[in-house]
Amino acid sequence: MGFHERWMSWMSECLQTNSLSVLVNGSPSKEFQMGQGLRQGDSLSLFHFLLAAEGFNFLMKKYLNSGDFIGYRFEGEGNECFSHLQYADDTLIIGRKGWENIHCMKAILLLFKLMSGLKVNFHISSLIGINIPPTWLEEAANILRCRVGSTPFKYLGLLIGANPRRLETWQPVIDSVRKRLSIWKHNQMSIGGRVVIIKLVLSAIPIYYLSFFKAPTGIISKLESLFKQFLWGENEDERKVNWVNWDKVCKPLEEGGLGFKNLRAFNDALLGKWGWKIMCERGGLGSKLCVIGMERE
């Protein structure tokens, strides 16, 4: 990876000279050397894991460049090819249908295990096909010793392949807000405390989804309804008067409001950031994919 020899010697010392002691009846025992590098919770452990995971990236690129593994290619400007996505310990391998790809994928994962010492858990991994016969997927899954998945599936907290216009796609967000509300006793909390919770906690829950999907009007209304009920101290058995219109509540403090986020405007602003990024980064991947999409349309 191009690291300096002195830096590598420092990392080697961190791995080889680590020691710890355990508490026995409240007293620390004699220190002993670590047998497997860094202890759990060490500040360097996550960094070292990313270095090991980068080895998988090198393996995939090597097999992709040699033609042994065939990724998914968009036919268009740039002719971009996708073979894998990585974020920490979440890895998504993308490729064309073919037995060569299946065998190559298994060889890469086993080689990565031998190289890094990190075992791949095939039992919790899924093989997902798009427009592929189920019988072929089952045979391929038997080779990889994994299960057959289906779309939509969850990756990095998002439902991949789900229709964001359907209300059930947003159900996890609604359930998460309701779960948080069930913890607090709003009748024992001042209205100032409810305002702080709505601003800092409840409004932050849907941000991740709102930054990727255009929320349907029904979802915006449902979220705002939950916020209103909590603000005015309502519950399923008791209805209370909403003394101030919600649009006025969402206005800034200097205009007489409470400074709550207008979810529709906030959703548009988050999605607009992606559009601005695509416009500014003309050579980026997002810009190339947009060009391909417009050419196909």
Short mmCIF file of C-alpha atoms in Angstrom, two decimals:
data_model
loop_
_atom_site.label_atom_id
_atom_site.label_comp_id
_atom_site.label_asym_id
_atom_site.label_seq_id
_atom_site.Cartn_x
_atom_site.Cartn_y
_atom_site.Cartn_z
CA MET A 1 0.00 0.00 0.00
CA GLY A 2 3.01 2.30 -0.04
CA PHE A 3 3.49 2.84 3.73
CA HIS A 4 6.93 3.83 4.94
CA GLU A 5 9.10 1.15 6.57
CA ARG A 6 9.39 3.14 9.80
CA TRP A 7 5.59 3.37 10.05
CA MET A 8 5.28 -0.37 9.48
CA SER A 9 7.83 -1.04 12.22
CA TRP A 10 5.75 1.09 14.60
CA MET A 11 2.63 -0.94 13.79
CA SER A 12 4.59 -4.16 14.21
CA GLU A 13 5.72 -3.06 17.67
CA CYS A 14 2.13 -2.26 18.61
CA LEU A 15 1.07 -5.76 17.61
CA GLN A 16 3.96 -7.68 19.15
CA THR A 17 4.48 -5.86 22.45
CA ASN A 18 0.88 -5.66 23.63
CA SER A 19 0.25 -6.94 27.17
CA LEU A 20 -2.60 -6.92 29.64
CA SER A 21 -3.71 -8.20 33.04
CA VAL A 22 -7.08 -9.35 34.34
CA LEU A 23 -8.82 -8.71 37.65
CA VAL A 24 -8.96 -11.76 39.93
CA ASN A 25 -11.13 -11.15 43.01
CA GLY A 26 -10.64 -7.42 42.53
CA SER A 27 -6.83 -7.55 42.23
CA PRO A 28 -4.91 -7.31 38.91
CA SER A 29 -2.98 -10.42 37.91
CA LYS A 30 0.52 -10.54 36.46
CA GLU A 31 0.78 -9.04 32.99
CA PHE A 32 1.00 -11.45 30.03
CA GLN A 33 1.62 -11.01 26.33
CA MET A 34 -1.26 -10.93 23.84
CA GLY A 35 -1.42 -13.96 21.54
CA GLN A 36 -3.58 -12.38 18.82
CA GLY A 37 -2.28 -8.86 18.34
CA LEU A 38 -4.42 -6.01 19.68
CA ARG A 39 -6.88 -6.37 22.51
CA GLN A 40 -10.56 -5.78 21.92
CA GLY A 41 -11.44 -2.10 22.23
CA ASP A 42 -7.95 -0.88 21.34
CA SER A 43 -8.06 2.39 19.41
CA LEU A 44 -5.87 0.88 16.68
CA SER A 45 -8.02 -2.24 16.18
CA LEU A 46 -10.56 -0.58 13.86
CA PHE A 47 -7.78 0.98 11.81
CA HIS A 48 -6.05 -2.37 11.41
CA PHE A 49 -9.31 -3.98 10.39
CA LEU A 50 -9.71 -1.43 7.59
CA LEU A 51 -6.19 -2.21 6.39
CA ALA A 52 -7.04 -5.91 6.30
CA ALA A 53 -10.32 -5.21 4.51
CA GLU A 54 -8.39 -3.21 1.92
CA GLY A 55 -6.68 -6.49 1.00
CA PHE A 56 -10.05 -7.74 -0.24
CA ASN A 57 -10.26 -4.67 -2.48
CA PHE A 58 -6.86 -5.49 -4.02
CA LEU A 59 -7.91 -9.10 -4.61
CA MET A 60 -11.14 -8.08 -6.35
CA LYS A 61 -9.34 -5.59 -8.57
CA LYS A 62 -6.71 -8.18 -9.51
CA TYR A 63 -9.30 -10.78 -10.53
CA LEU A 64 -11.35 -8.10 -12.32
CA ASN A 65 -8.39 -6.83 -14.35
CA SER A 66 -7.35 -10.37 -15.29
CA GLY A 67 -10.86 -11.14 -16.57
CA ASP A 68 -11.43 -14.01 -14.12
CA PHE A 69 -14.27 -12.11 -12.46
CA ILE A 70 -16.83 -10.21 -14.55
CA GLY A 71 -18.53 -7.32 -12.79
CA TYR A 72 -21.66 -5.47 -13.84
CA ARG A 73 -21.01 -2.98 -16.59
CA PHE A 74 -23.16 -0.05 -17.68
CA GLU A 75 -23.03 0.32 -21.42
CA GLY A 76 -22.57 4.02 -22.01
CA GLU A 77 -20.19 6.90 -21.52
CA GLY A 78 -17.22 5.85 -19.42
CA ASN A 79 -18.15 2.17 -19.61
CA GLU A 80 -18.02 1.93 -15.81
CA CYS A 81 -17.81 -1.52 -14.22
CA PHE A 82 -18.91 -2.39 -10.69
CA SER A 83 -17.56 -5.43 -8.88
CA HIS A 84 -17.86 -4.67 -5.15
CA LEU A 85 -18.82 -2.10 -2.52
CA GLN A 86 -17.23 -1.96 0.93
CA TYR A 87 -18.04 -0.10 4.09
CA ALA A 88 -16.23 -1.37 7.21
CA ASP A 89 -17.29 -5.03 7.54
CA ASP A 90 -20.28 -4.77 5.14
CA THR A 91 -19.31 -5.98 1.68
CA LEU A 92 -21.45 -6.23 -1.43
CA ILE A 93 -20.08 -8.20 -4.42
CA ILE A 94 -21.68 -7.39 -7.78
CA GLY A 95 -21.22 -9.49 -10.91
CA ARG A 96 -22.75 -11.06 -13.99
CA LYS A 97 -24.53 -14.38 -13.83
CA GLY A 98 -22.13 -17.24 -14.54
CA TRP A 99 -20.59 -20.28 -12.87
CA GLU A 100 -17.13 -18.82 -13.43
CA ASN A 101 -18.09 -15.82 -11.29
CA ILE A 102 -19.49 -18.03 -8.53
CA HIS A 103 -16.35 -20.18 -8.31
CA CYS A 104 -14.11 -17.12 -8.57
CA MET A 105 -16.07 -15.37 -5.81
CA LYS A 106 -15.64 -18.32 -3.46
CA ALA A 107 -11.91 -18.54 -4.29
CA ILE A 108 -11.45 -14.84 -3.53
CA LEU A 109 -13.22 -15.10 -0.18
CA LEU A 110 -11.25 -18.19 0.86
CA LEU A 111 -7.99 -16.59 -0.24
CA PHE A 112 -8.86 -13.46 1.74
CA LYS A 113 -9.49 -15.67 4.79
CA LEU A 114 -6.07 -17.34 4.46
CA MET A 115 -4.34 -14.01 3.88
CA SER A 116 -5.94 -11.96 6.66
CA GLY A 117 -7.11 -14.55 9.18
CA LEU A 118 -10.64 -13.10 9.02
CA LYS A 119 -13.24 -15.81 8.58
CA VAL A 120 -16.14 -15.11 6.23
CA ASN A 121 -19.46 -16.23 7.72
CA PHE A 122 -21.25 -17.73 4.71
CA HIS A 123 -24.26 -18.73 6.83
CA ILE A 124 -25.37 -15.11 7.32
CA SER A 125 -24.44 -14.11 3.76
CA SER A 126 -27.02 -13.98 0.99
CA LEU A 127 -26.92 -14.55 -2.77
CA ILE A 128 -29.42 -12.27 -4.48
CA GLY A 129 -30.28 -12.45 -8.17
CA ILE A 130 -32.12 -10.00 -10.40
CA ASN A 131 -34.08 -11.65 -13.25
CA ILE A 132 -32.34 -14.97 -12.56
CA PRO A 133 -34.17 -18.35 -12.29
CA PRO A 134 -34.59 -19.51 -8.65
CA THR A 135 -33.17 -22.97 -9.44
CA TRP A 136 -29.90 -21.46 -10.64
CA LEU A 137 -29.67 -19.29 -7.53
CA GLU A 138 -30.20 -22.31 -5.27
CA GLU A 139 -27.42 -24.27 -6.99
CA ALA A 140 -25.07 -21.29 -6.77
CA ALA A 141 -25.95 -20.75 -3.09
CA ASN A 142 -25.11 -24.40 -2.37
CA ILE A 143 -21.66 -23.87 -3.86
CA LEU A 144 -21.08 -20.77 -1.72
CA ARG A 145 -22.69 -22.40 1.35
CA CYS A 146 -24.94 -19.38 1.84
CA ARG A 147 -28.66 -18.71 1.69
CA VAL A 148 -30.72 -17.29 -1.16
CA GLY A 149 -31.90 -13.74 -0.55
CA SER A 150 -34.41 -11.53 -2.28
CA THR A 151 -35.08 -7.87 -2.91
CA PRO A 152 -35.57 -5.60 -1.13
CA PHE A 153 -32.62 -6.32 1.16
CA LYS A 154 -30.98 -4.18 3.80
CA TYR A 155 -27.52 -2.72 3.21
CA LEU A 156 -26.04 -0.02 5.43
CA GLY A 157 -29.44 0.60 6.99
CA LEU A 158 -31.28 1.16 3.68
CA LEU A 159 -33.69 -1.13 1.85
CA ILE A 160 -32.03 -1.76 -1.52
CA GLY A 161 -34.52 -2.47 -4.29
CA ALA A 162 -37.51 -1.10 -2.38
CA ASN A 163 -39.87 1.44 -3.89
CA PRO A 164 -39.53 4.67 -1.85
CA ARG A 165 -43.01 5.72 -3.01
CA ARG A 166 -44.61 2.85 -1.10
CA LEU A 167 -45.53 3.49 2.51
CA GLU A 168 -44.17 0.13 3.74
CA THR A 169 -40.65 1.18 2.71
CA TRP A 170 -40.82 3.91 5.36
CA GLN A 171 -42.35 1.71 8.04
CA PRO A 172 -38.99 1.16 9.85
CA VAL A 173 -38.69 4.94 10.28
CA ILE A 174 -42.22 5.22 11.68
CA ASP A 175 -41.61 2.26 14.01
CA SER A 176 -38.34 3.78 15.23
CA VAL A 177 -40.04 7.09 16.11
CA ARG A 178 -42.88 5.26 17.90
CA LYS A 179 -40.40 3.14 19.83
CA ARG A 180 -38.63 6.24 21.08
CA LEU A 181 -41.92 7.87 22.05
CA SER A 182 -42.99 4.81 24.03
CA ILE A 183 -39.95 5.21 26.30
CA TRP A 184 -40.81 8.72 27.53
CA LYS A 185 -43.69 9.73 29.78
CA HIS A 186 -44.81 12.91 28.08
CA ASN A 187 -47.31 13.74 30.83
CA GLN A 188 -44.41 14.00 33.29
CA MET A 189 -42.32 16.21 31.03
CA SER A 190 -42.50 19.96 30.60
CA ILE A 191 -43.27 21.42 27.20
CA GLY A 192 -39.73 22.79 27.07
CA GLY A 193 -38.36 19.28 27.51
CA ARG A 194 -40.60 17.99 24.72
CA VAL A 195 -39.36 20.75 22.42
CA VAL A 196 -35.74 19.78 23.07
CA ILE A 197 -36.46 16.08 22.45
CA ILE A 198 -38.28 16.77 19.18
CA LYS A 199 -35.44 18.97 17.94
CA LEU A 200 -32.49 16.81 18.97
CA VAL A 201 -33.85 13.24 18.93
CA LEU A 202 -37.08 12.71 17.00
CA SER A 203 -36.18 14.99 14.08
CA ALA A 204 -32.83 13.21 13.70
CA ILE A 205 -34.30 9.70 13.31
CA PRO A 206 -35.59 10.04 9.69
CA ILE A 207 -32.59 12.04 8.41
CA TYR A 208 -30.82 8.99 6.92
CA TYR A 209 -33.84 7.96 4.86
CA LEU A 210 -34.70 11.54 3.94
CA SER A 211 -31.20 12.10 2.56
CA PHE A 212 -31.65 9.30 -0.01
CA PHE A 213 -35.37 9.03 -0.81
CA LYS A 214 -38.15 11.44 -1.67
CA ALA A 215 -40.66 10.92 1.12
CA PRO A 216 -44.33 10.49 0.15
CA THR A 217 -46.75 13.10 1.45
CA GLY A 218 -48.40 10.48 3.68
CA ILE A 219 -45.12 9.73 5.45
CA ILE A 220 -44.40 13.42 6.06
CA SER A 221 -47.89 13.83 7.48
CA LYS A 222 -47.50 10.75 9.70
CA LEU A 223 -44.18 11.89 11.13
CA GLU A 224 -45.50 15.39 11.78
CA SER A 225 -48.58 13.87 13.42
CA LEU A 226 -46.38 11.90 15.83
CA PHE A 227 -44.39 15.04 16.63
CA LYS A 228 -47.60 17.00 17.27
CA GLN A 229 -49.00 14.34 19.59
CA PHE A 230 -45.82 14.33 21.63
CA LEU A 231 -45.58 18.13 21.75
CA TRP A 232 -49.14 18.63 23.02
CA GLY A 233 -49.10 15.58 25.32
CA GLU A 234 -51.58 13.43 23.39
CA ASN A 235 -51.86 9.65 23.43
CA GLU A 236 -54.05 6.97 21.89
CA ASP A 237 -56.75 7.38 24.55
CA GLU A 238 -56.67 11.12 25.01
CA ARG A 239 -56.85 13.89 22.44
CA LYS A 240 -55.78 17.44 23.21
CA VAL A 241 -56.11 20.76 21.46
CA ASN A 242 -53.24 21.83 19.20
CA TRP A 243 -53.01 25.42 20.28
CA VAL A 244 -50.71 26.57 17.47
CA ASN A 245 -50.71 25.64 13.81
CA TRP A 246 -47.81 23.30 12.93
CA ASP A 247 -46.56 25.53 10.11
CA LYS A 248 -46.15 28.35 12.62
CA VAL A 249 -44.42 26.02 15.10
CA CYS A 250 -41.83 25.17 12.41
CA LYS A 251 -40.93 28.82 11.88
CA PRO A 252 -37.61 30.15 13.31
CA LEU A 253 -37.52 31.49 16.84
CA GLU A 254 -37.13 35.09 15.68
CA GLU A 255 -40.39 34.74 13.71
CA GLY A 256 -42.37 33.41 16.65
CA GLY A 257 -41.97 29.69 16.04
CA LEU A 258 -40.12 26.94 17.91
CA GLY A 259 -37.55 26.24 15.20
CA PHE A 260 -38.72 22.70 14.30
CA LYS A 261 -37.64 21.27 10.96
CA ASN A 262 -40.11 21.47 8.12
CA LEU A 263 -39.70 17.85 6.99
CA ARG A 264 -40.76 18.45 3.39
CA ALA A 265 -38.34 21.36 2.90
CA PHE A 266 -35.65 19.46 4.80
CA ASN A 267 -36.12 16.42 2.54
CA ASP A 268 -35.81 18.60 -0.58
CA ALA A 269 -32.66 20.25 0.79
CA LEU A 270 -30.97 16.91 1.56
CA LEU A 271 -31.74 15.55 -1.91
CA GLY A 272 -30.64 18.85 -3.47
CA LYS A 273 -27.17 18.36 -1.97
CA TRP A 274 -26.75 15.23 -4.13
CA GLY A 275 -27.75 17.19 -7.22
CA TRP A 276 -25.28 19.94 -6.35
CA LYS A 277 -22.52 17.38 -5.78
CA ILE A 278 -23.19 15.75 -9.18
CA MET A 279 -23.10 19.13 -10.91
CA CYS A 280 -19.82 20.14 -9.22
CA GLU A 281 -18.03 16.79 -9.64
CA ARG A 282 -18.32 16.28 -13.38
CA GLY A 283 -15.79 13.47 -13.45
CA GLY A 284 -17.24 11.64 -10.46
CA LEU A 285 -19.07 8.35 -10.52
CA GLY A 286 -22.45 9.89 -9.72
CA SER A 287 -22.17 12.29 -12.65
CA LYS A 288 -21.25 9.44 -15.03
CA LEU A 289 -24.21 7.35 -13.90
CA CYS A 290 -26.56 10.29 -14.45
CA VAL A 291 -25.22 10.67 -18.00
CA ILE A 292 -25.79 6.96 -18.63
CA GLY A 293 -29.32 7.20 -17.23
CA MET A 294 -30.20 10.18 -19.42
CA GLU A 295 -28.80 8.46 -22.52
CA ARG A 296 -30.98 5.40 -21.88
CA GLU A 297 -34.08 7.51 -21.36
#
